[in-house]
Amino acid sequence: MIESARFEIVLGVTSLILALWAVSYNLMLGYAGMVSFAHAAYYGVGAYTVAILLQRYQISYFAALAAAPLVAATVGIITGFVALRAVRLYFSLLTLAISQLLYSVAEGWYSVTGGDNGINGIVTPDQLTDYPTLYYFVAAIVGVSLLLMFVLTRSPFGAALLAIRENRERARSVGINVKAYELAVYTIAALFAGVAGALFPLVQPSVVPGMLFWTENATPVVVTLLGGVGSFLGPGFGAFIFTGLNNSLSRDFPYQLDVLLGAIVLGVVLLVPGGFASVPGLVAQLRRRVVGEETPSIEAETKGEAIRMIDVARAVEAHAIQSEHIERGKVLLKLEGLSRSFGGLRAVDSVNLEIHEGDRHAIIGPNGAGKSTLFNLITGRMRPSAGRVWFDGRDITGRPAHVVAKAGIGRAFQITMIFPRLTVRQNLQYAMLAHRGRTVQPWGLADRIYRDEAIELLDAVGLGPHADLPAGQLSHGDQRAIELAISLALGSRMILLDEPTAGMSASETRHAMELVRRVATDRNLTLLFCEHDMSVVFGTARTVTVMHQGRILMQGTPEQIRSNPEVQAVYLGELDMDEEEAAPA
Ligand code: ADP
Ligand code: MG
């Protein structure tokens, strides 16, 4: 075979291996929003595994190829467990440290890795010495790996990753064990990096510790950004472009290679933030502009009409409560001496409280009274300093948020929390998948599961027309309705609403609370909410608790609270008589 054809094949094989490595990296970056700087280490572990098994133990290449991903995944799960003790930036820094640690091991462990000499003279197995065969073999392995990863990204498991990327807090509150999923995807990414690394000795006869050096972690990052994080195959395209550039530049500008590559990557990231994979879309957009066609614009903002079109009867019908007959009035949530301090500040101070099943219980109190903190203690977002939380007879004190969510407590946050870049329908579907324990499944199409149920529920709360819009594009009021719909979709028995109408217009407020009241009544939901707007409080609550400086001041019916002189002195001073109109509906 002529030399240049061989060279082309080596280039092609190199690109394929890099594509596999980068796509596996994007499982973390693009799908779960995790920035790891240790991916070169797992690639290196894969390459070393093959080299060691081949050279020292005379094991066949194909057996070594099967072992490499397992070794990489094992190293991945152990190191990932350490790295995931921290989040975001600190997670990234820990991965960098881990990468450097593994490099030191590779460099220092002479008896196994050959130390700084590495392992040289790795021979290609006889079956693969023919270049076209080599190419097809690598293409097949890479193809199967990509297919497996693709299936994973579309599966309920992939849905959980997207939910985490979009909003960790929200993901937790629908029952996703965020850390466990992050560790799982980290390990899976390491596994496929191990496959890529195991293919590497087919094009390079030596494996050296430099492969694990910390600067090597730039390669999957750069390739992924070049190709685009937003699409599954984007990083794969990035790999071919990167290899091509690298090759032609190193021929023509051997000394300026790094500078030129860096400049090109910088240019792409700045000019086409979506990477090369987004170019076809951009071209289509440009063509439309030149030809003068109108860009098909999505409604930028919905107008909160959903809330005005509520058809609660259908909502309830669509999602009829299946639980056994509930005896009204037993204690569903019980707080005993619940406390939380921040430094010297007692934000919540020995709170005893009983919430009865089916009740609509409001907590009022001035800013800083400790209402949000109390909610955070109940839902597991914060751990109490002292005291206990009982839900339906079960001690849930200090349990993590996803466990509390599964136990049956749904919540809306003071700041609206949804999955902004997922569609309205996916918001509901993924919440249901998570809550019903389906997100452990790494196959099947997540978007098909519970689809009808989600659409029915959305129709019922008036969000039907927006089912396929990204949730982040909806108006504030409609986003609140999504949160409520998520709680309904989860079948929560109790819903906590932290200032549900904050930021809403007067009519949005009225309609939102109408929705909340009727859904709560019809489904026998227990409501616990805090609210500044007194008309909302007195129009909705059956029981009112007043909090002040972390303590409970008093509790009673809305009438009792309204007429209590002590309460008025502390808090309701400004409450004048025209609130009278907002008497319970
Ligand atoms: P509310 O929701 O009733 O307005 P919060 O529960 O948000 O009150 O706050 C109660 C008190 O605790 C406030 O003084 C607030 O500054 C303090 N606080 C709340 N969260 C934290 C925190 N994470 N760290 C320190 N102080 C906090
Ligand atoms: Mg608050």
XYZ file of C-alpha atoms and ligand atoms in Angstrom:
613
model
C 0.000 0.000 0.000
C 1.288 3.470 -0.789
C 2.580 5.507 2.088
C 0.103 8.390 1.788
C -2.928 6.097 1.908
C -1.565 4.561 5.092
C -1.097 7.970 6.523
C -4.661 8.893 5.710
C -5.872 5.780 7.473
C -3.840 6.527 10.567
C -5.311 10.019 10.518
C -8.809 8.578 10.190
C -8.273 6.122 13.048
C -6.850 8.901 15.214
C -9.911 11.033 14.504
C -12.270 8.198 15.382
C -10.537 7.558 18.688
C -10.581 11.252 19.502
C -14.255 11.427 18.540
C -15.096 8.641 20.993
C -13.089 10.340 23.714
C -14.728 13.722 23.133
C -18.289 12.393 22.873
C -17.797 10.547 26.150
C -16.540 13.796 27.666
C -19.650 15.583 26.471
C -21.838 13.109 28.397
C -20.628 15.037 31.430
C -20.243 18.529 29.996
C -23.179 18.780 27.603
C -25.684 16.498 29.293
C -25.005 16.878 32.986
C -23.246 20.255 33.056
C -20.129 18.896 34.787
C -16.718 20.360 33.910
C -14.130 17.659 34.516
C -10.405 18.072 34.021
C -9.549 14.444 34.566
C -10.787 12.858 31.387
C -7.272 12.360 30.009
C -6.499 10.222 33.032
C -9.163 7.624 32.180
C -8.063 7.617 28.561
C -4.543 7.023 29.843
C -5.706 4.262 32.172
C -7.318 2.518 29.185
C -4.115 2.769 27.149
C -1.940 1.590 30.033
C -4.216 -1.351 30.767
C -3.818 -2.616 27.219
C -0.074 -1.961 27.171
C 0.519 -3.700 30.487
C -1.642 -6.739 29.777
C -0.076 -7.112 26.339
C 3.578 -6.567 27.214
C 3.818 -8.065 30.665
C 1.196 -10.770 30.686
C 1.060 -11.694 26.982
C -2.693 -11.443 27.034
C -4.293 -11.025 23.601
C -5.097 -7.504 22.487
C -8.790 -8.255 22.221
C -9.026 -9.505 25.793
C -7.096 -6.442 26.912
C -9.475 -4.222 24.939
C -12.357 -5.751 26.876
C -10.605 -5.264 30.212
C -9.517 -1.641 29.678
C -12.945 0.017 30.020
C -13.611 -1.955 33.190
C -10.350 -0.796 34.730
C -11.003 2.795 33.613
C -14.534 2.658 35.052
C -13.233 1.270 38.349
C -10.677 4.060 38.626
C -13.440 6.437 37.494
C -15.951 5.453 40.161
C -13.396 5.662 42.982
C -11.882 8.988 41.933
C -15.280 10.335 40.912
C -16.581 9.584 44.365
C -13.853 11.799 45.783
C -14.279 14.584 43.203
C -18.042 14.693 43.739
C -17.595 15.583 47.392
C -17.482 19.101 45.943
C -19.637 20.958 43.427
C -19.040 23.174 40.406
C -15.688 24.956 40.461
C -14.443 22.897 43.381
C -15.445 19.723 41.621
C -13.396 20.847 38.598
C -10.399 21.640 40.765
C -10.617 18.263 42.471
C -10.689 16.490 39.116
C -7.543 18.362 38.166
C -5.867 17.202 41.359
C -6.998 13.629 40.719
C -5.647 13.799 37.208
C -2.266 14.913 38.521
C -2.329 12.187 41.151
C -2.923 9.498 38.527
C -0.139 11.012 36.442
C 2.228 10.672 39.394
C 1.224 7.047 39.810
C 1.886 6.341 36.123
C 5.235 8.077 36.321
C 6.378 6.651 39.623
C 5.236 3.031 39.592
C 8.225 1.667 37.668
C 7.561 -2.013 38.213
C 4.173 -1.832 36.545
C 4.037 1.197 34.253
C 7.701 1.455 33.321
C 7.889 4.829 35.025
C 8.876 7.816 32.932
C 9.966 5.571 30.058
C 6.454 4.295 29.673
C 5.789 1.055 27.799
C 7.235 0.830 24.320
C 7.201 -1.454 21.323
C 3.558 -2.443 21.610
C 2.792 -4.648 18.645
C -0.426 -4.480 16.709
C -2.182 -7.881 16.721
C -1.736 -9.908 13.534
C -5.395 -9.648 12.623
C -5.157 -5.849 12.410
C -1.870 -5.281 10.611
C -3.749 -4.694 7.361
C -4.579 -0.984 7.363
C -8.117 -1.036 5.952
C -9.014 -3.830 8.385
C -7.607 -1.753 11.218
C -9.752 1.166 10.144
C -12.964 -0.844 9.979
C -12.227 -2.518 13.283
C -11.751 0.815 15.052
C -14.774 2.276 13.259
C -16.900 -0.647 14.476
C -15.788 -0.314 18.103
C -16.277 3.449 18.044
C -19.618 3.043 16.279
C -20.974 0.606 18.854
C -19.743 2.812 21.711
C -21.384 5.902 20.197
C -24.611 3.999 19.718
C -24.660 2.877 23.345
C -24.022 6.437 24.518
C -26.679 7.785 22.189
C -29.256 5.374 23.595
C -28.217 6.460 27.071
C -28.744 10.167 26.340
C -32.299 9.556 25.099
C -33.231 7.291 27.974
C -34.891 8.167 31.265
C -31.397 8.115 32.755
C -30.393 10.800 30.242
C -33.502 12.760 31.205
C -32.307 12.832 34.803
C -28.951 14.184 33.631
C -30.644 16.977 31.683
C -32.753 17.819 34.691
C -29.606 18.084 36.813
C -27.881 20.256 34.213
C -30.869 22.567 34.113
C -31.479 22.944 37.823
C -29.895 20.827 40.529
C -32.221 22.094 43.221
C -35.348 21.380 41.224
C -33.959 17.996 40.238
C -33.566 17.108 43.898
C -37.063 18.236 44.707
C -38.564 15.869 42.147
C -36.710 12.964 43.705
C -33.414 12.764 41.827
C -30.395 11.751 43.884
C -28.154 14.276 42.138
C -24.798 13.024 43.437
C -25.562 9.422 42.549
C -26.447 10.345 38.978
C -23.390 12.537 38.645
C -21.199 9.693 39.876
C -22.905 7.314 37.447
C -22.336 9.517 34.416
C -18.778 10.258 35.530
C -18.095 6.527 35.679
C -19.766 5.854 32.339
C -17.734 8.644 30.724
C -14.562 7.140 32.231
C -15.570 3.742 30.860
C -15.849 5.010 27.290
C -12.672 7.078 27.664
C -11.101 3.743 28.627
C -12.323 2.228 25.341
C -10.828 5.149 23.415
C -7.566 4.837 25.328
C -7.454 1.096 24.650
C -7.632 1.776 20.903
C -4.766 4.258 21.094
C -1.933 1.648 21.029
C -3.199 0.582 17.608
C -1.834 3.822 16.126
C 1.040 4.560 18.546
C 3.331 1.803 19.765
C 4.152 3.458 23.065
C 2.188 4.552 26.099
C 3.892 7.176 28.259
C 2.919 8.975 31.487
C 2.691 12.260 29.543
C -0.704 11.046 28.309
C -1.995 11.671 31.828
C -0.256 14.994 32.364
C -2.692 17.692 33.411
C -2.342 19.724 30.204
C -3.661 16.736 28.247
C -7.092 17.366 29.733
C -7.389 20.343 27.442
C -7.814 18.099 24.406
C -11.313 16.689 25.094
C -12.461 20.100 26.329
C -11.202 21.909 23.226
C -12.490 19.284 20.813
C -15.908 19.296 22.479
C -16.192 23.080 22.388
C -14.985 23.123 18.795
C -17.652 20.672 17.713
C -20.384 21.961 20.006
C -21.726 20.730 23.317
C -25.327 21.081 22.199
C -25.579 18.013 19.987
C -24.661 14.404 20.498
C -22.299 14.075 17.516
C -20.954 17.656 17.704
C -17.807 16.689 19.610
C -17.287 13.886 17.065
C -17.171 16.408 14.232
C -14.904 18.485 16.410
C -12.499 15.554 16.565
C -12.186 15.291 12.793
C -11.714 19.045 12.410
C -9.176 19.113 15.227
C -7.162 16.220 13.807
C -7.225 17.750 10.323
C -6.148 21.152 11.575
C -3.507 19.685 13.808
C -2.098 17.705 10.912
C -2.034 20.423 8.270
C -0.790 23.080 10.648
C 1.976 20.863 12.008
C 3.156 20.300 8.448
C 3.175 23.958 7.426
C 3.840 25.717 10.724
C 5.594 23.201 12.934
C 6.806 25.838 15.378
C 3.657 27.924 15.699
C 1.331 24.938 16.018
C 0.033 25.539 19.532
C -0.485 29.250 19.033
C -2.367 28.762 15.774
C -4.545 25.952 17.116
C -5.311 28.030 20.167
C -6.250 31.046 18.058
C -8.542 28.987 15.834
C -10.300 27.393 18.772
C -10.711 30.779 20.425
C -12.118 32.201 17.195
C -14.641 29.396 16.845
C -15.778 29.584 20.440
C -16.253 33.347 20.181
C -17.822 33.483 16.720
C -19.886 30.300 16.765
C -20.544 29.576 20.423
C -22.505 26.460 19.502
C -19.426 24.963 17.802
C -19.267 23.593 14.266
C -22.345 21.477 14.828
C -24.430 24.654 14.957
C -23.178 25.918 11.572
C -25.955 24.361 9.438
C -28.555 26.104 11.591
C -26.726 29.400 11.303
C -26.448 29.014 7.531
C -30.176 28.357 7.253
C -30.848 31.429 9.335
C -28.544 33.528 7.168
C -30.150 32.244 3.984
C -33.567 33.130 5.314
C -32.374 36.607 6.096
C -30.834 37.050 2.628
C -33.849 35.640 0.820
C -36.007 37.814 3.025
C -38.135 35.081 4.457
C -39.499 35.720 7.845
C -37.802 33.865 10.630
C -40.282 31.571 12.259
C -40.375 33.219 15.642
C -41.645 31.495 18.690
C -43.748 33.541 21.015
C -41.144 35.207 23.136
C -43.303 35.398 26.190
C -46.623 33.952 27.024
C -48.929 36.250 28.856
C -50.000 34.244 31.796
C -53.191 33.316 30.004
C -52.788 29.752 31.191
C -53.728 30.770 34.642
C -56.786 32.511 33.336
C -57.975 29.498 31.400
C -57.764 27.039 34.206
C -60.116 24.164 34.111
C -59.499 22.604 37.428
C -62.224 20.048 37.197
C -60.401 18.486 34.281
C -57.072 18.744 36.050
C -58.417 16.699 38.832
C -60.096 14.243 36.544
C -56.902 13.870 34.523
C -54.996 13.006 37.565
C -57.488 11.502 39.897
C -56.083 10.703 43.234
C -55.675 6.970 43.610
C -54.820 6.821 47.234
C -57.014 5.154 49.799
C -59.750 7.071 51.487
C -58.147 9.610 53.730
C -59.470 10.378 57.118
C -59.593 14.128 57.203
C -57.901 15.943 59.963
C -55.201 13.619 61.258
C -51.783 15.177 61.766
C -49.787 14.840 58.566
C -46.749 16.937 59.356
C -45.414 17.425 62.822
C -42.502 19.640 63.863
C -40.976 19.188 67.290
C -38.597 21.794 68.659
C -37.282 22.479 65.194
C -34.366 24.929 65.240
C -31.744 26.275 62.928
C -29.072 28.831 63.683
C -26.789 30.708 61.346
C -23.846 31.653 63.498
C -25.414 33.464 66.402
C -28.695 34.096 64.614
C -31.567 31.791 65.499
C -33.420 31.844 62.206
C -35.810 29.130 63.388
C -36.123 28.730 67.129
C -37.774 25.679 68.742
C -40.777 25.557 66.483
C -43.559 23.131 67.391
C -46.209 22.838 64.746
C -48.850 20.361 63.587
C -50.285 20.480 60.088
C -53.490 18.515 59.601
C -54.298 16.522 56.544
C -56.341 18.466 54.025
C -55.718 21.766 55.762
C -54.634 24.942 54.037
C -52.167 26.321 56.475
C -50.545 29.724 56.062
C -47.454 30.968 57.812
C -47.189 34.708 58.022
C -44.593 36.967 59.500
C -42.376 39.870 58.539
C -39.318 39.497 56.336
C -36.611 37.524 58.090
C -39.076 35.791 60.405
C -37.653 32.426 59.323
C -40.427 31.194 57.030
C -38.231 30.175 54.112
C -35.737 28.598 56.481
C -38.542 26.594 58.091
C -39.594 25.329 54.657
C -36.006 24.443 53.835
C -35.759 22.431 57.038
C -38.920 20.525 56.238
C -37.980 19.747 52.636
C -34.429 18.668 53.400
C -32.723 21.551 51.704
C -31.137 22.441 55.047
C -30.405 20.342 58.097
C -31.908 21.432 61.399
C -29.589 22.256 64.297
C -32.098 20.585 66.622
C -35.595 19.141 66.617
C -37.512 16.606 64.567
C -39.732 16.519 61.501
C -42.401 13.831 61.200
C -44.336 13.271 58.001
C -47.210 10.823 58.116
C -45.714 9.167 61.158
C -42.308 8.817 59.564
C -39.239 10.615 60.864
C -37.780 12.587 57.964
C -35.526 14.855 59.986
C -32.442 15.856 58.026
C -33.227 13.466 55.178
C -31.958 14.657 51.787
C -34.344 16.600 49.552
C -34.903 13.767 47.068
C -35.993 11.438 49.866
C -38.414 14.003 51.275
C -39.819 14.539 47.773
C -40.376 10.800 47.384
C -42.077 10.677 50.767
C -44.778 12.958 49.332
C -43.863 16.580 49.984
C -43.796 18.760 46.878
C -42.690 22.336 46.852
C -42.533 25.556 44.921
C -39.628 27.790 45.763
C -39.622 31.472 46.624
C -37.763 31.944 43.368
C -39.453 30.025 40.566
C -37.542 26.823 39.888
C -38.142 24.919 36.716
C -35.980 23.299 34.044
C -35.746 26.365 31.770
C -34.348 24.883 28.561
C -36.540 21.793 28.630
C -40.008 22.071 27.175
C -42.976 22.552 29.463
C -44.032 18.983 28.749
C -40.555 17.609 29.485
C -40.584 19.464 32.785
C -43.538 17.345 33.824
C -42.470 14.129 32.143
C -38.989 14.115 33.626
C -40.360 14.955 37.046
C -42.690 11.959 36.810
C -39.876 9.712 35.579
C -37.701 10.739 38.492
C -40.384 10.500 41.107
C -41.540 7.075 40.001
C -38.007 5.725 40.022
C -37.779 5.234 36.273
C -34.655 7.332 35.709
C -32.383 4.433 36.593
C -33.266 2.949 33.213
C -30.520 3.635 30.634
C -32.518 2.635 27.540
C -35.857 3.523 25.975
C -37.079 6.937 24.902
C -37.690 9.235 27.837
C -39.746 11.604 25.712
C -42.326 8.904 24.998
C -42.898 7.851 28.581
C -45.795 9.513 30.449
C -46.237 11.821 27.486
C -50.021 11.605 27.347
C -50.352 11.959 31.067
C -48.213 15.103 30.977
C -50.179 16.613 28.095
C -53.481 15.927 29.799
C -52.292 17.558 32.968
C -50.982 20.572 31.056
C -54.214 20.957 29.127
C -56.022 20.888 32.381
C -54.027 23.692 33.979
C -54.219 25.680 30.759
C -50.610 25.212 29.713
C -51.500 22.882 26.842
C -50.765 25.385 24.064
C -47.268 25.910 25.426
C -46.408 22.249 25.944
C -43.570 22.337 23.426
C -42.072 25.715 24.327
C -38.948 25.908 26.444
C -40.280 26.481 29.944
C -37.953 29.443 30.472
C -39.841 31.406 27.820
C -43.126 31.394 29.693
C -44.327 34.293 31.778
C -43.732 34.338 35.492
C -47.291 33.342 36.285
C -47.190 30.432 33.865
C -43.891 29.254 35.303
C -45.564 29.172 38.689
C -48.291 27.077 37.141
C -45.612 24.679 35.874
C -44.321 24.303 39.414
C -47.789 23.512 40.643
C -48.304 21.080 37.780
C -45.020 19.370 38.709
C -46.263 18.882 42.261
C -49.521 17.477 40.908
C -47.660 15.225 38.513
C -45.661 13.867 41.415
C -48.812 13.046 43.280
C -47.496 14.873 46.329
C -49.790 14.665 49.363
C -48.576 17.916 50.755
C -47.377 20.973 48.878
C -45.234 23.728 50.301
C -45.522 27.062 48.556
C -43.068 29.796 49.441
C -44.672 33.102 48.505
C -46.490 31.599 45.530
C -47.724 34.885 44.161
C -44.573 36.984 44.593
C -44.038 39.015 41.446
C -47.468 38.321 39.986
C -49.960 40.903 38.865
C -53.191 41.254 40.835
C -55.230 39.234 38.381
C -52.545 36.592 38.007
C -52.497 36.303 41.768
C -56.236 35.847 41.999
C -56.315 33.173 39.351
C -53.252 31.372 40.596
C -54.694 31.110 44.084
C -58.007 29.977 42.658
C -56.144 27.182 40.918
C -54.259 26.274 44.074
C -57.394 26.285 46.252
C -59.480 24.187 43.979
C -56.777 21.678 43.215
C -56.072 21.368 46.914
C -59.719 20.856 47.768
C -60.493 18.406 45.015
C -57.457 16.253 45.586
C -57.412 16.559 49.334
C -53.940 18.055 49.169
C -52.489 19.552 52.277
C -51.133 23.032 51.685
C -48.520 24.813 53.700
C -47.663 28.219 52.349
C -46.226 31.519 53.359
C -47.275 34.723 51.787
C -46.957 38.451 52.152
C -50.174 39.343 50.424
C -52.799 39.318 53.187
C -55.685 38.998 50.783
C -54.131 35.778 49.551
C -53.627 34.549 53.096
C -57.106 35.296 54.318
C -58.671 34.181 51.069
C -57.019 30.774 51.086
C -55.945 29.664 54.532
C -58.048 27.756 57.036
C -55.343 27.931 59.651
C -52.831 30.725 60.129
C -49.604 30.628 62.103
C -47.725 33.822 62.871
C -43.954 33.671 63.022
C -41.708 36.341 64.416
C -37.931 36.172 64.892
C -37.860 32.442 64.356
C -40.569 31.695 66.908
C -44.247 30.964 66.653
C -46.209 33.842 68.039
C -49.686 32.422 67.739
C -51.907 30.206 65.694
C -55.594 30.239 64.887
C -58.294 30.663 62.303
C -57.965 33.618 59.938
C -60.613 35.458 61.979
C -58.825 34.894 65.252
C -55.537 36.077 63.799
C -57.063 39.087 62.171
C -58.714 40.264 65.324
C -55.875 39.487 67.720
C -54.499 42.773 69.055
C -51.081 41.327 69.833
C -50.618 40.080 66.295
C -51.810 43.343 64.897
C -49.294 45.183 66.999
C -46.374 43.097 65.797
C -47.215 42.451 62.262
C -50.593 43.389 60.933
C -50.499 47.035 61.945
C -50.869 48.055 58.383
C -53.773 45.720 57.763
C -56.780 47.911 57.249
C -60.400 47.171 56.805
C -60.554 46.851 53.036
C -58.921 43.432 53.434
C -62.372 42.447 54.647
C -63.428 42.019 51.026
C -60.974 39.197 50.573
C -62.858 36.895 52.877
C -62.574 33.160 52.159
C -64.128 32.110 48.859
P -38.319 34.793 55.695
O -38.485 33.779 54.637
O -39.332 34.691 56.762
O -38.235 36.166 55.144
P -35.758 33.570 56.095
O -36.058 32.213 56.558
O -35.361 33.723 54.681
O -36.957 34.543 56.455
O -34.592 34.174 56.992
C -34.602 34.151 58.405
C -33.294 34.727 58.907
O -32.244 33.830 58.651
C -32.933 36.042 58.257
O -32.366 36.882 59.220
C -31.902 35.637 57.242
O -30.982 36.685 57.019
C -31.238 34.437 57.894
N -30.783 33.466 56.913
C -31.560 32.769 56.068
N -30.828 31.916 55.328
C -29.537 32.080 55.730
C -28.288 31.495 55.347
N -28.226 30.539 54.403
N -27.173 31.917 55.976
C -27.234 32.864 56.927
N -28.362 33.463 57.336
C -29.508 33.089 56.740
Mg -38.691 33.961 52.550
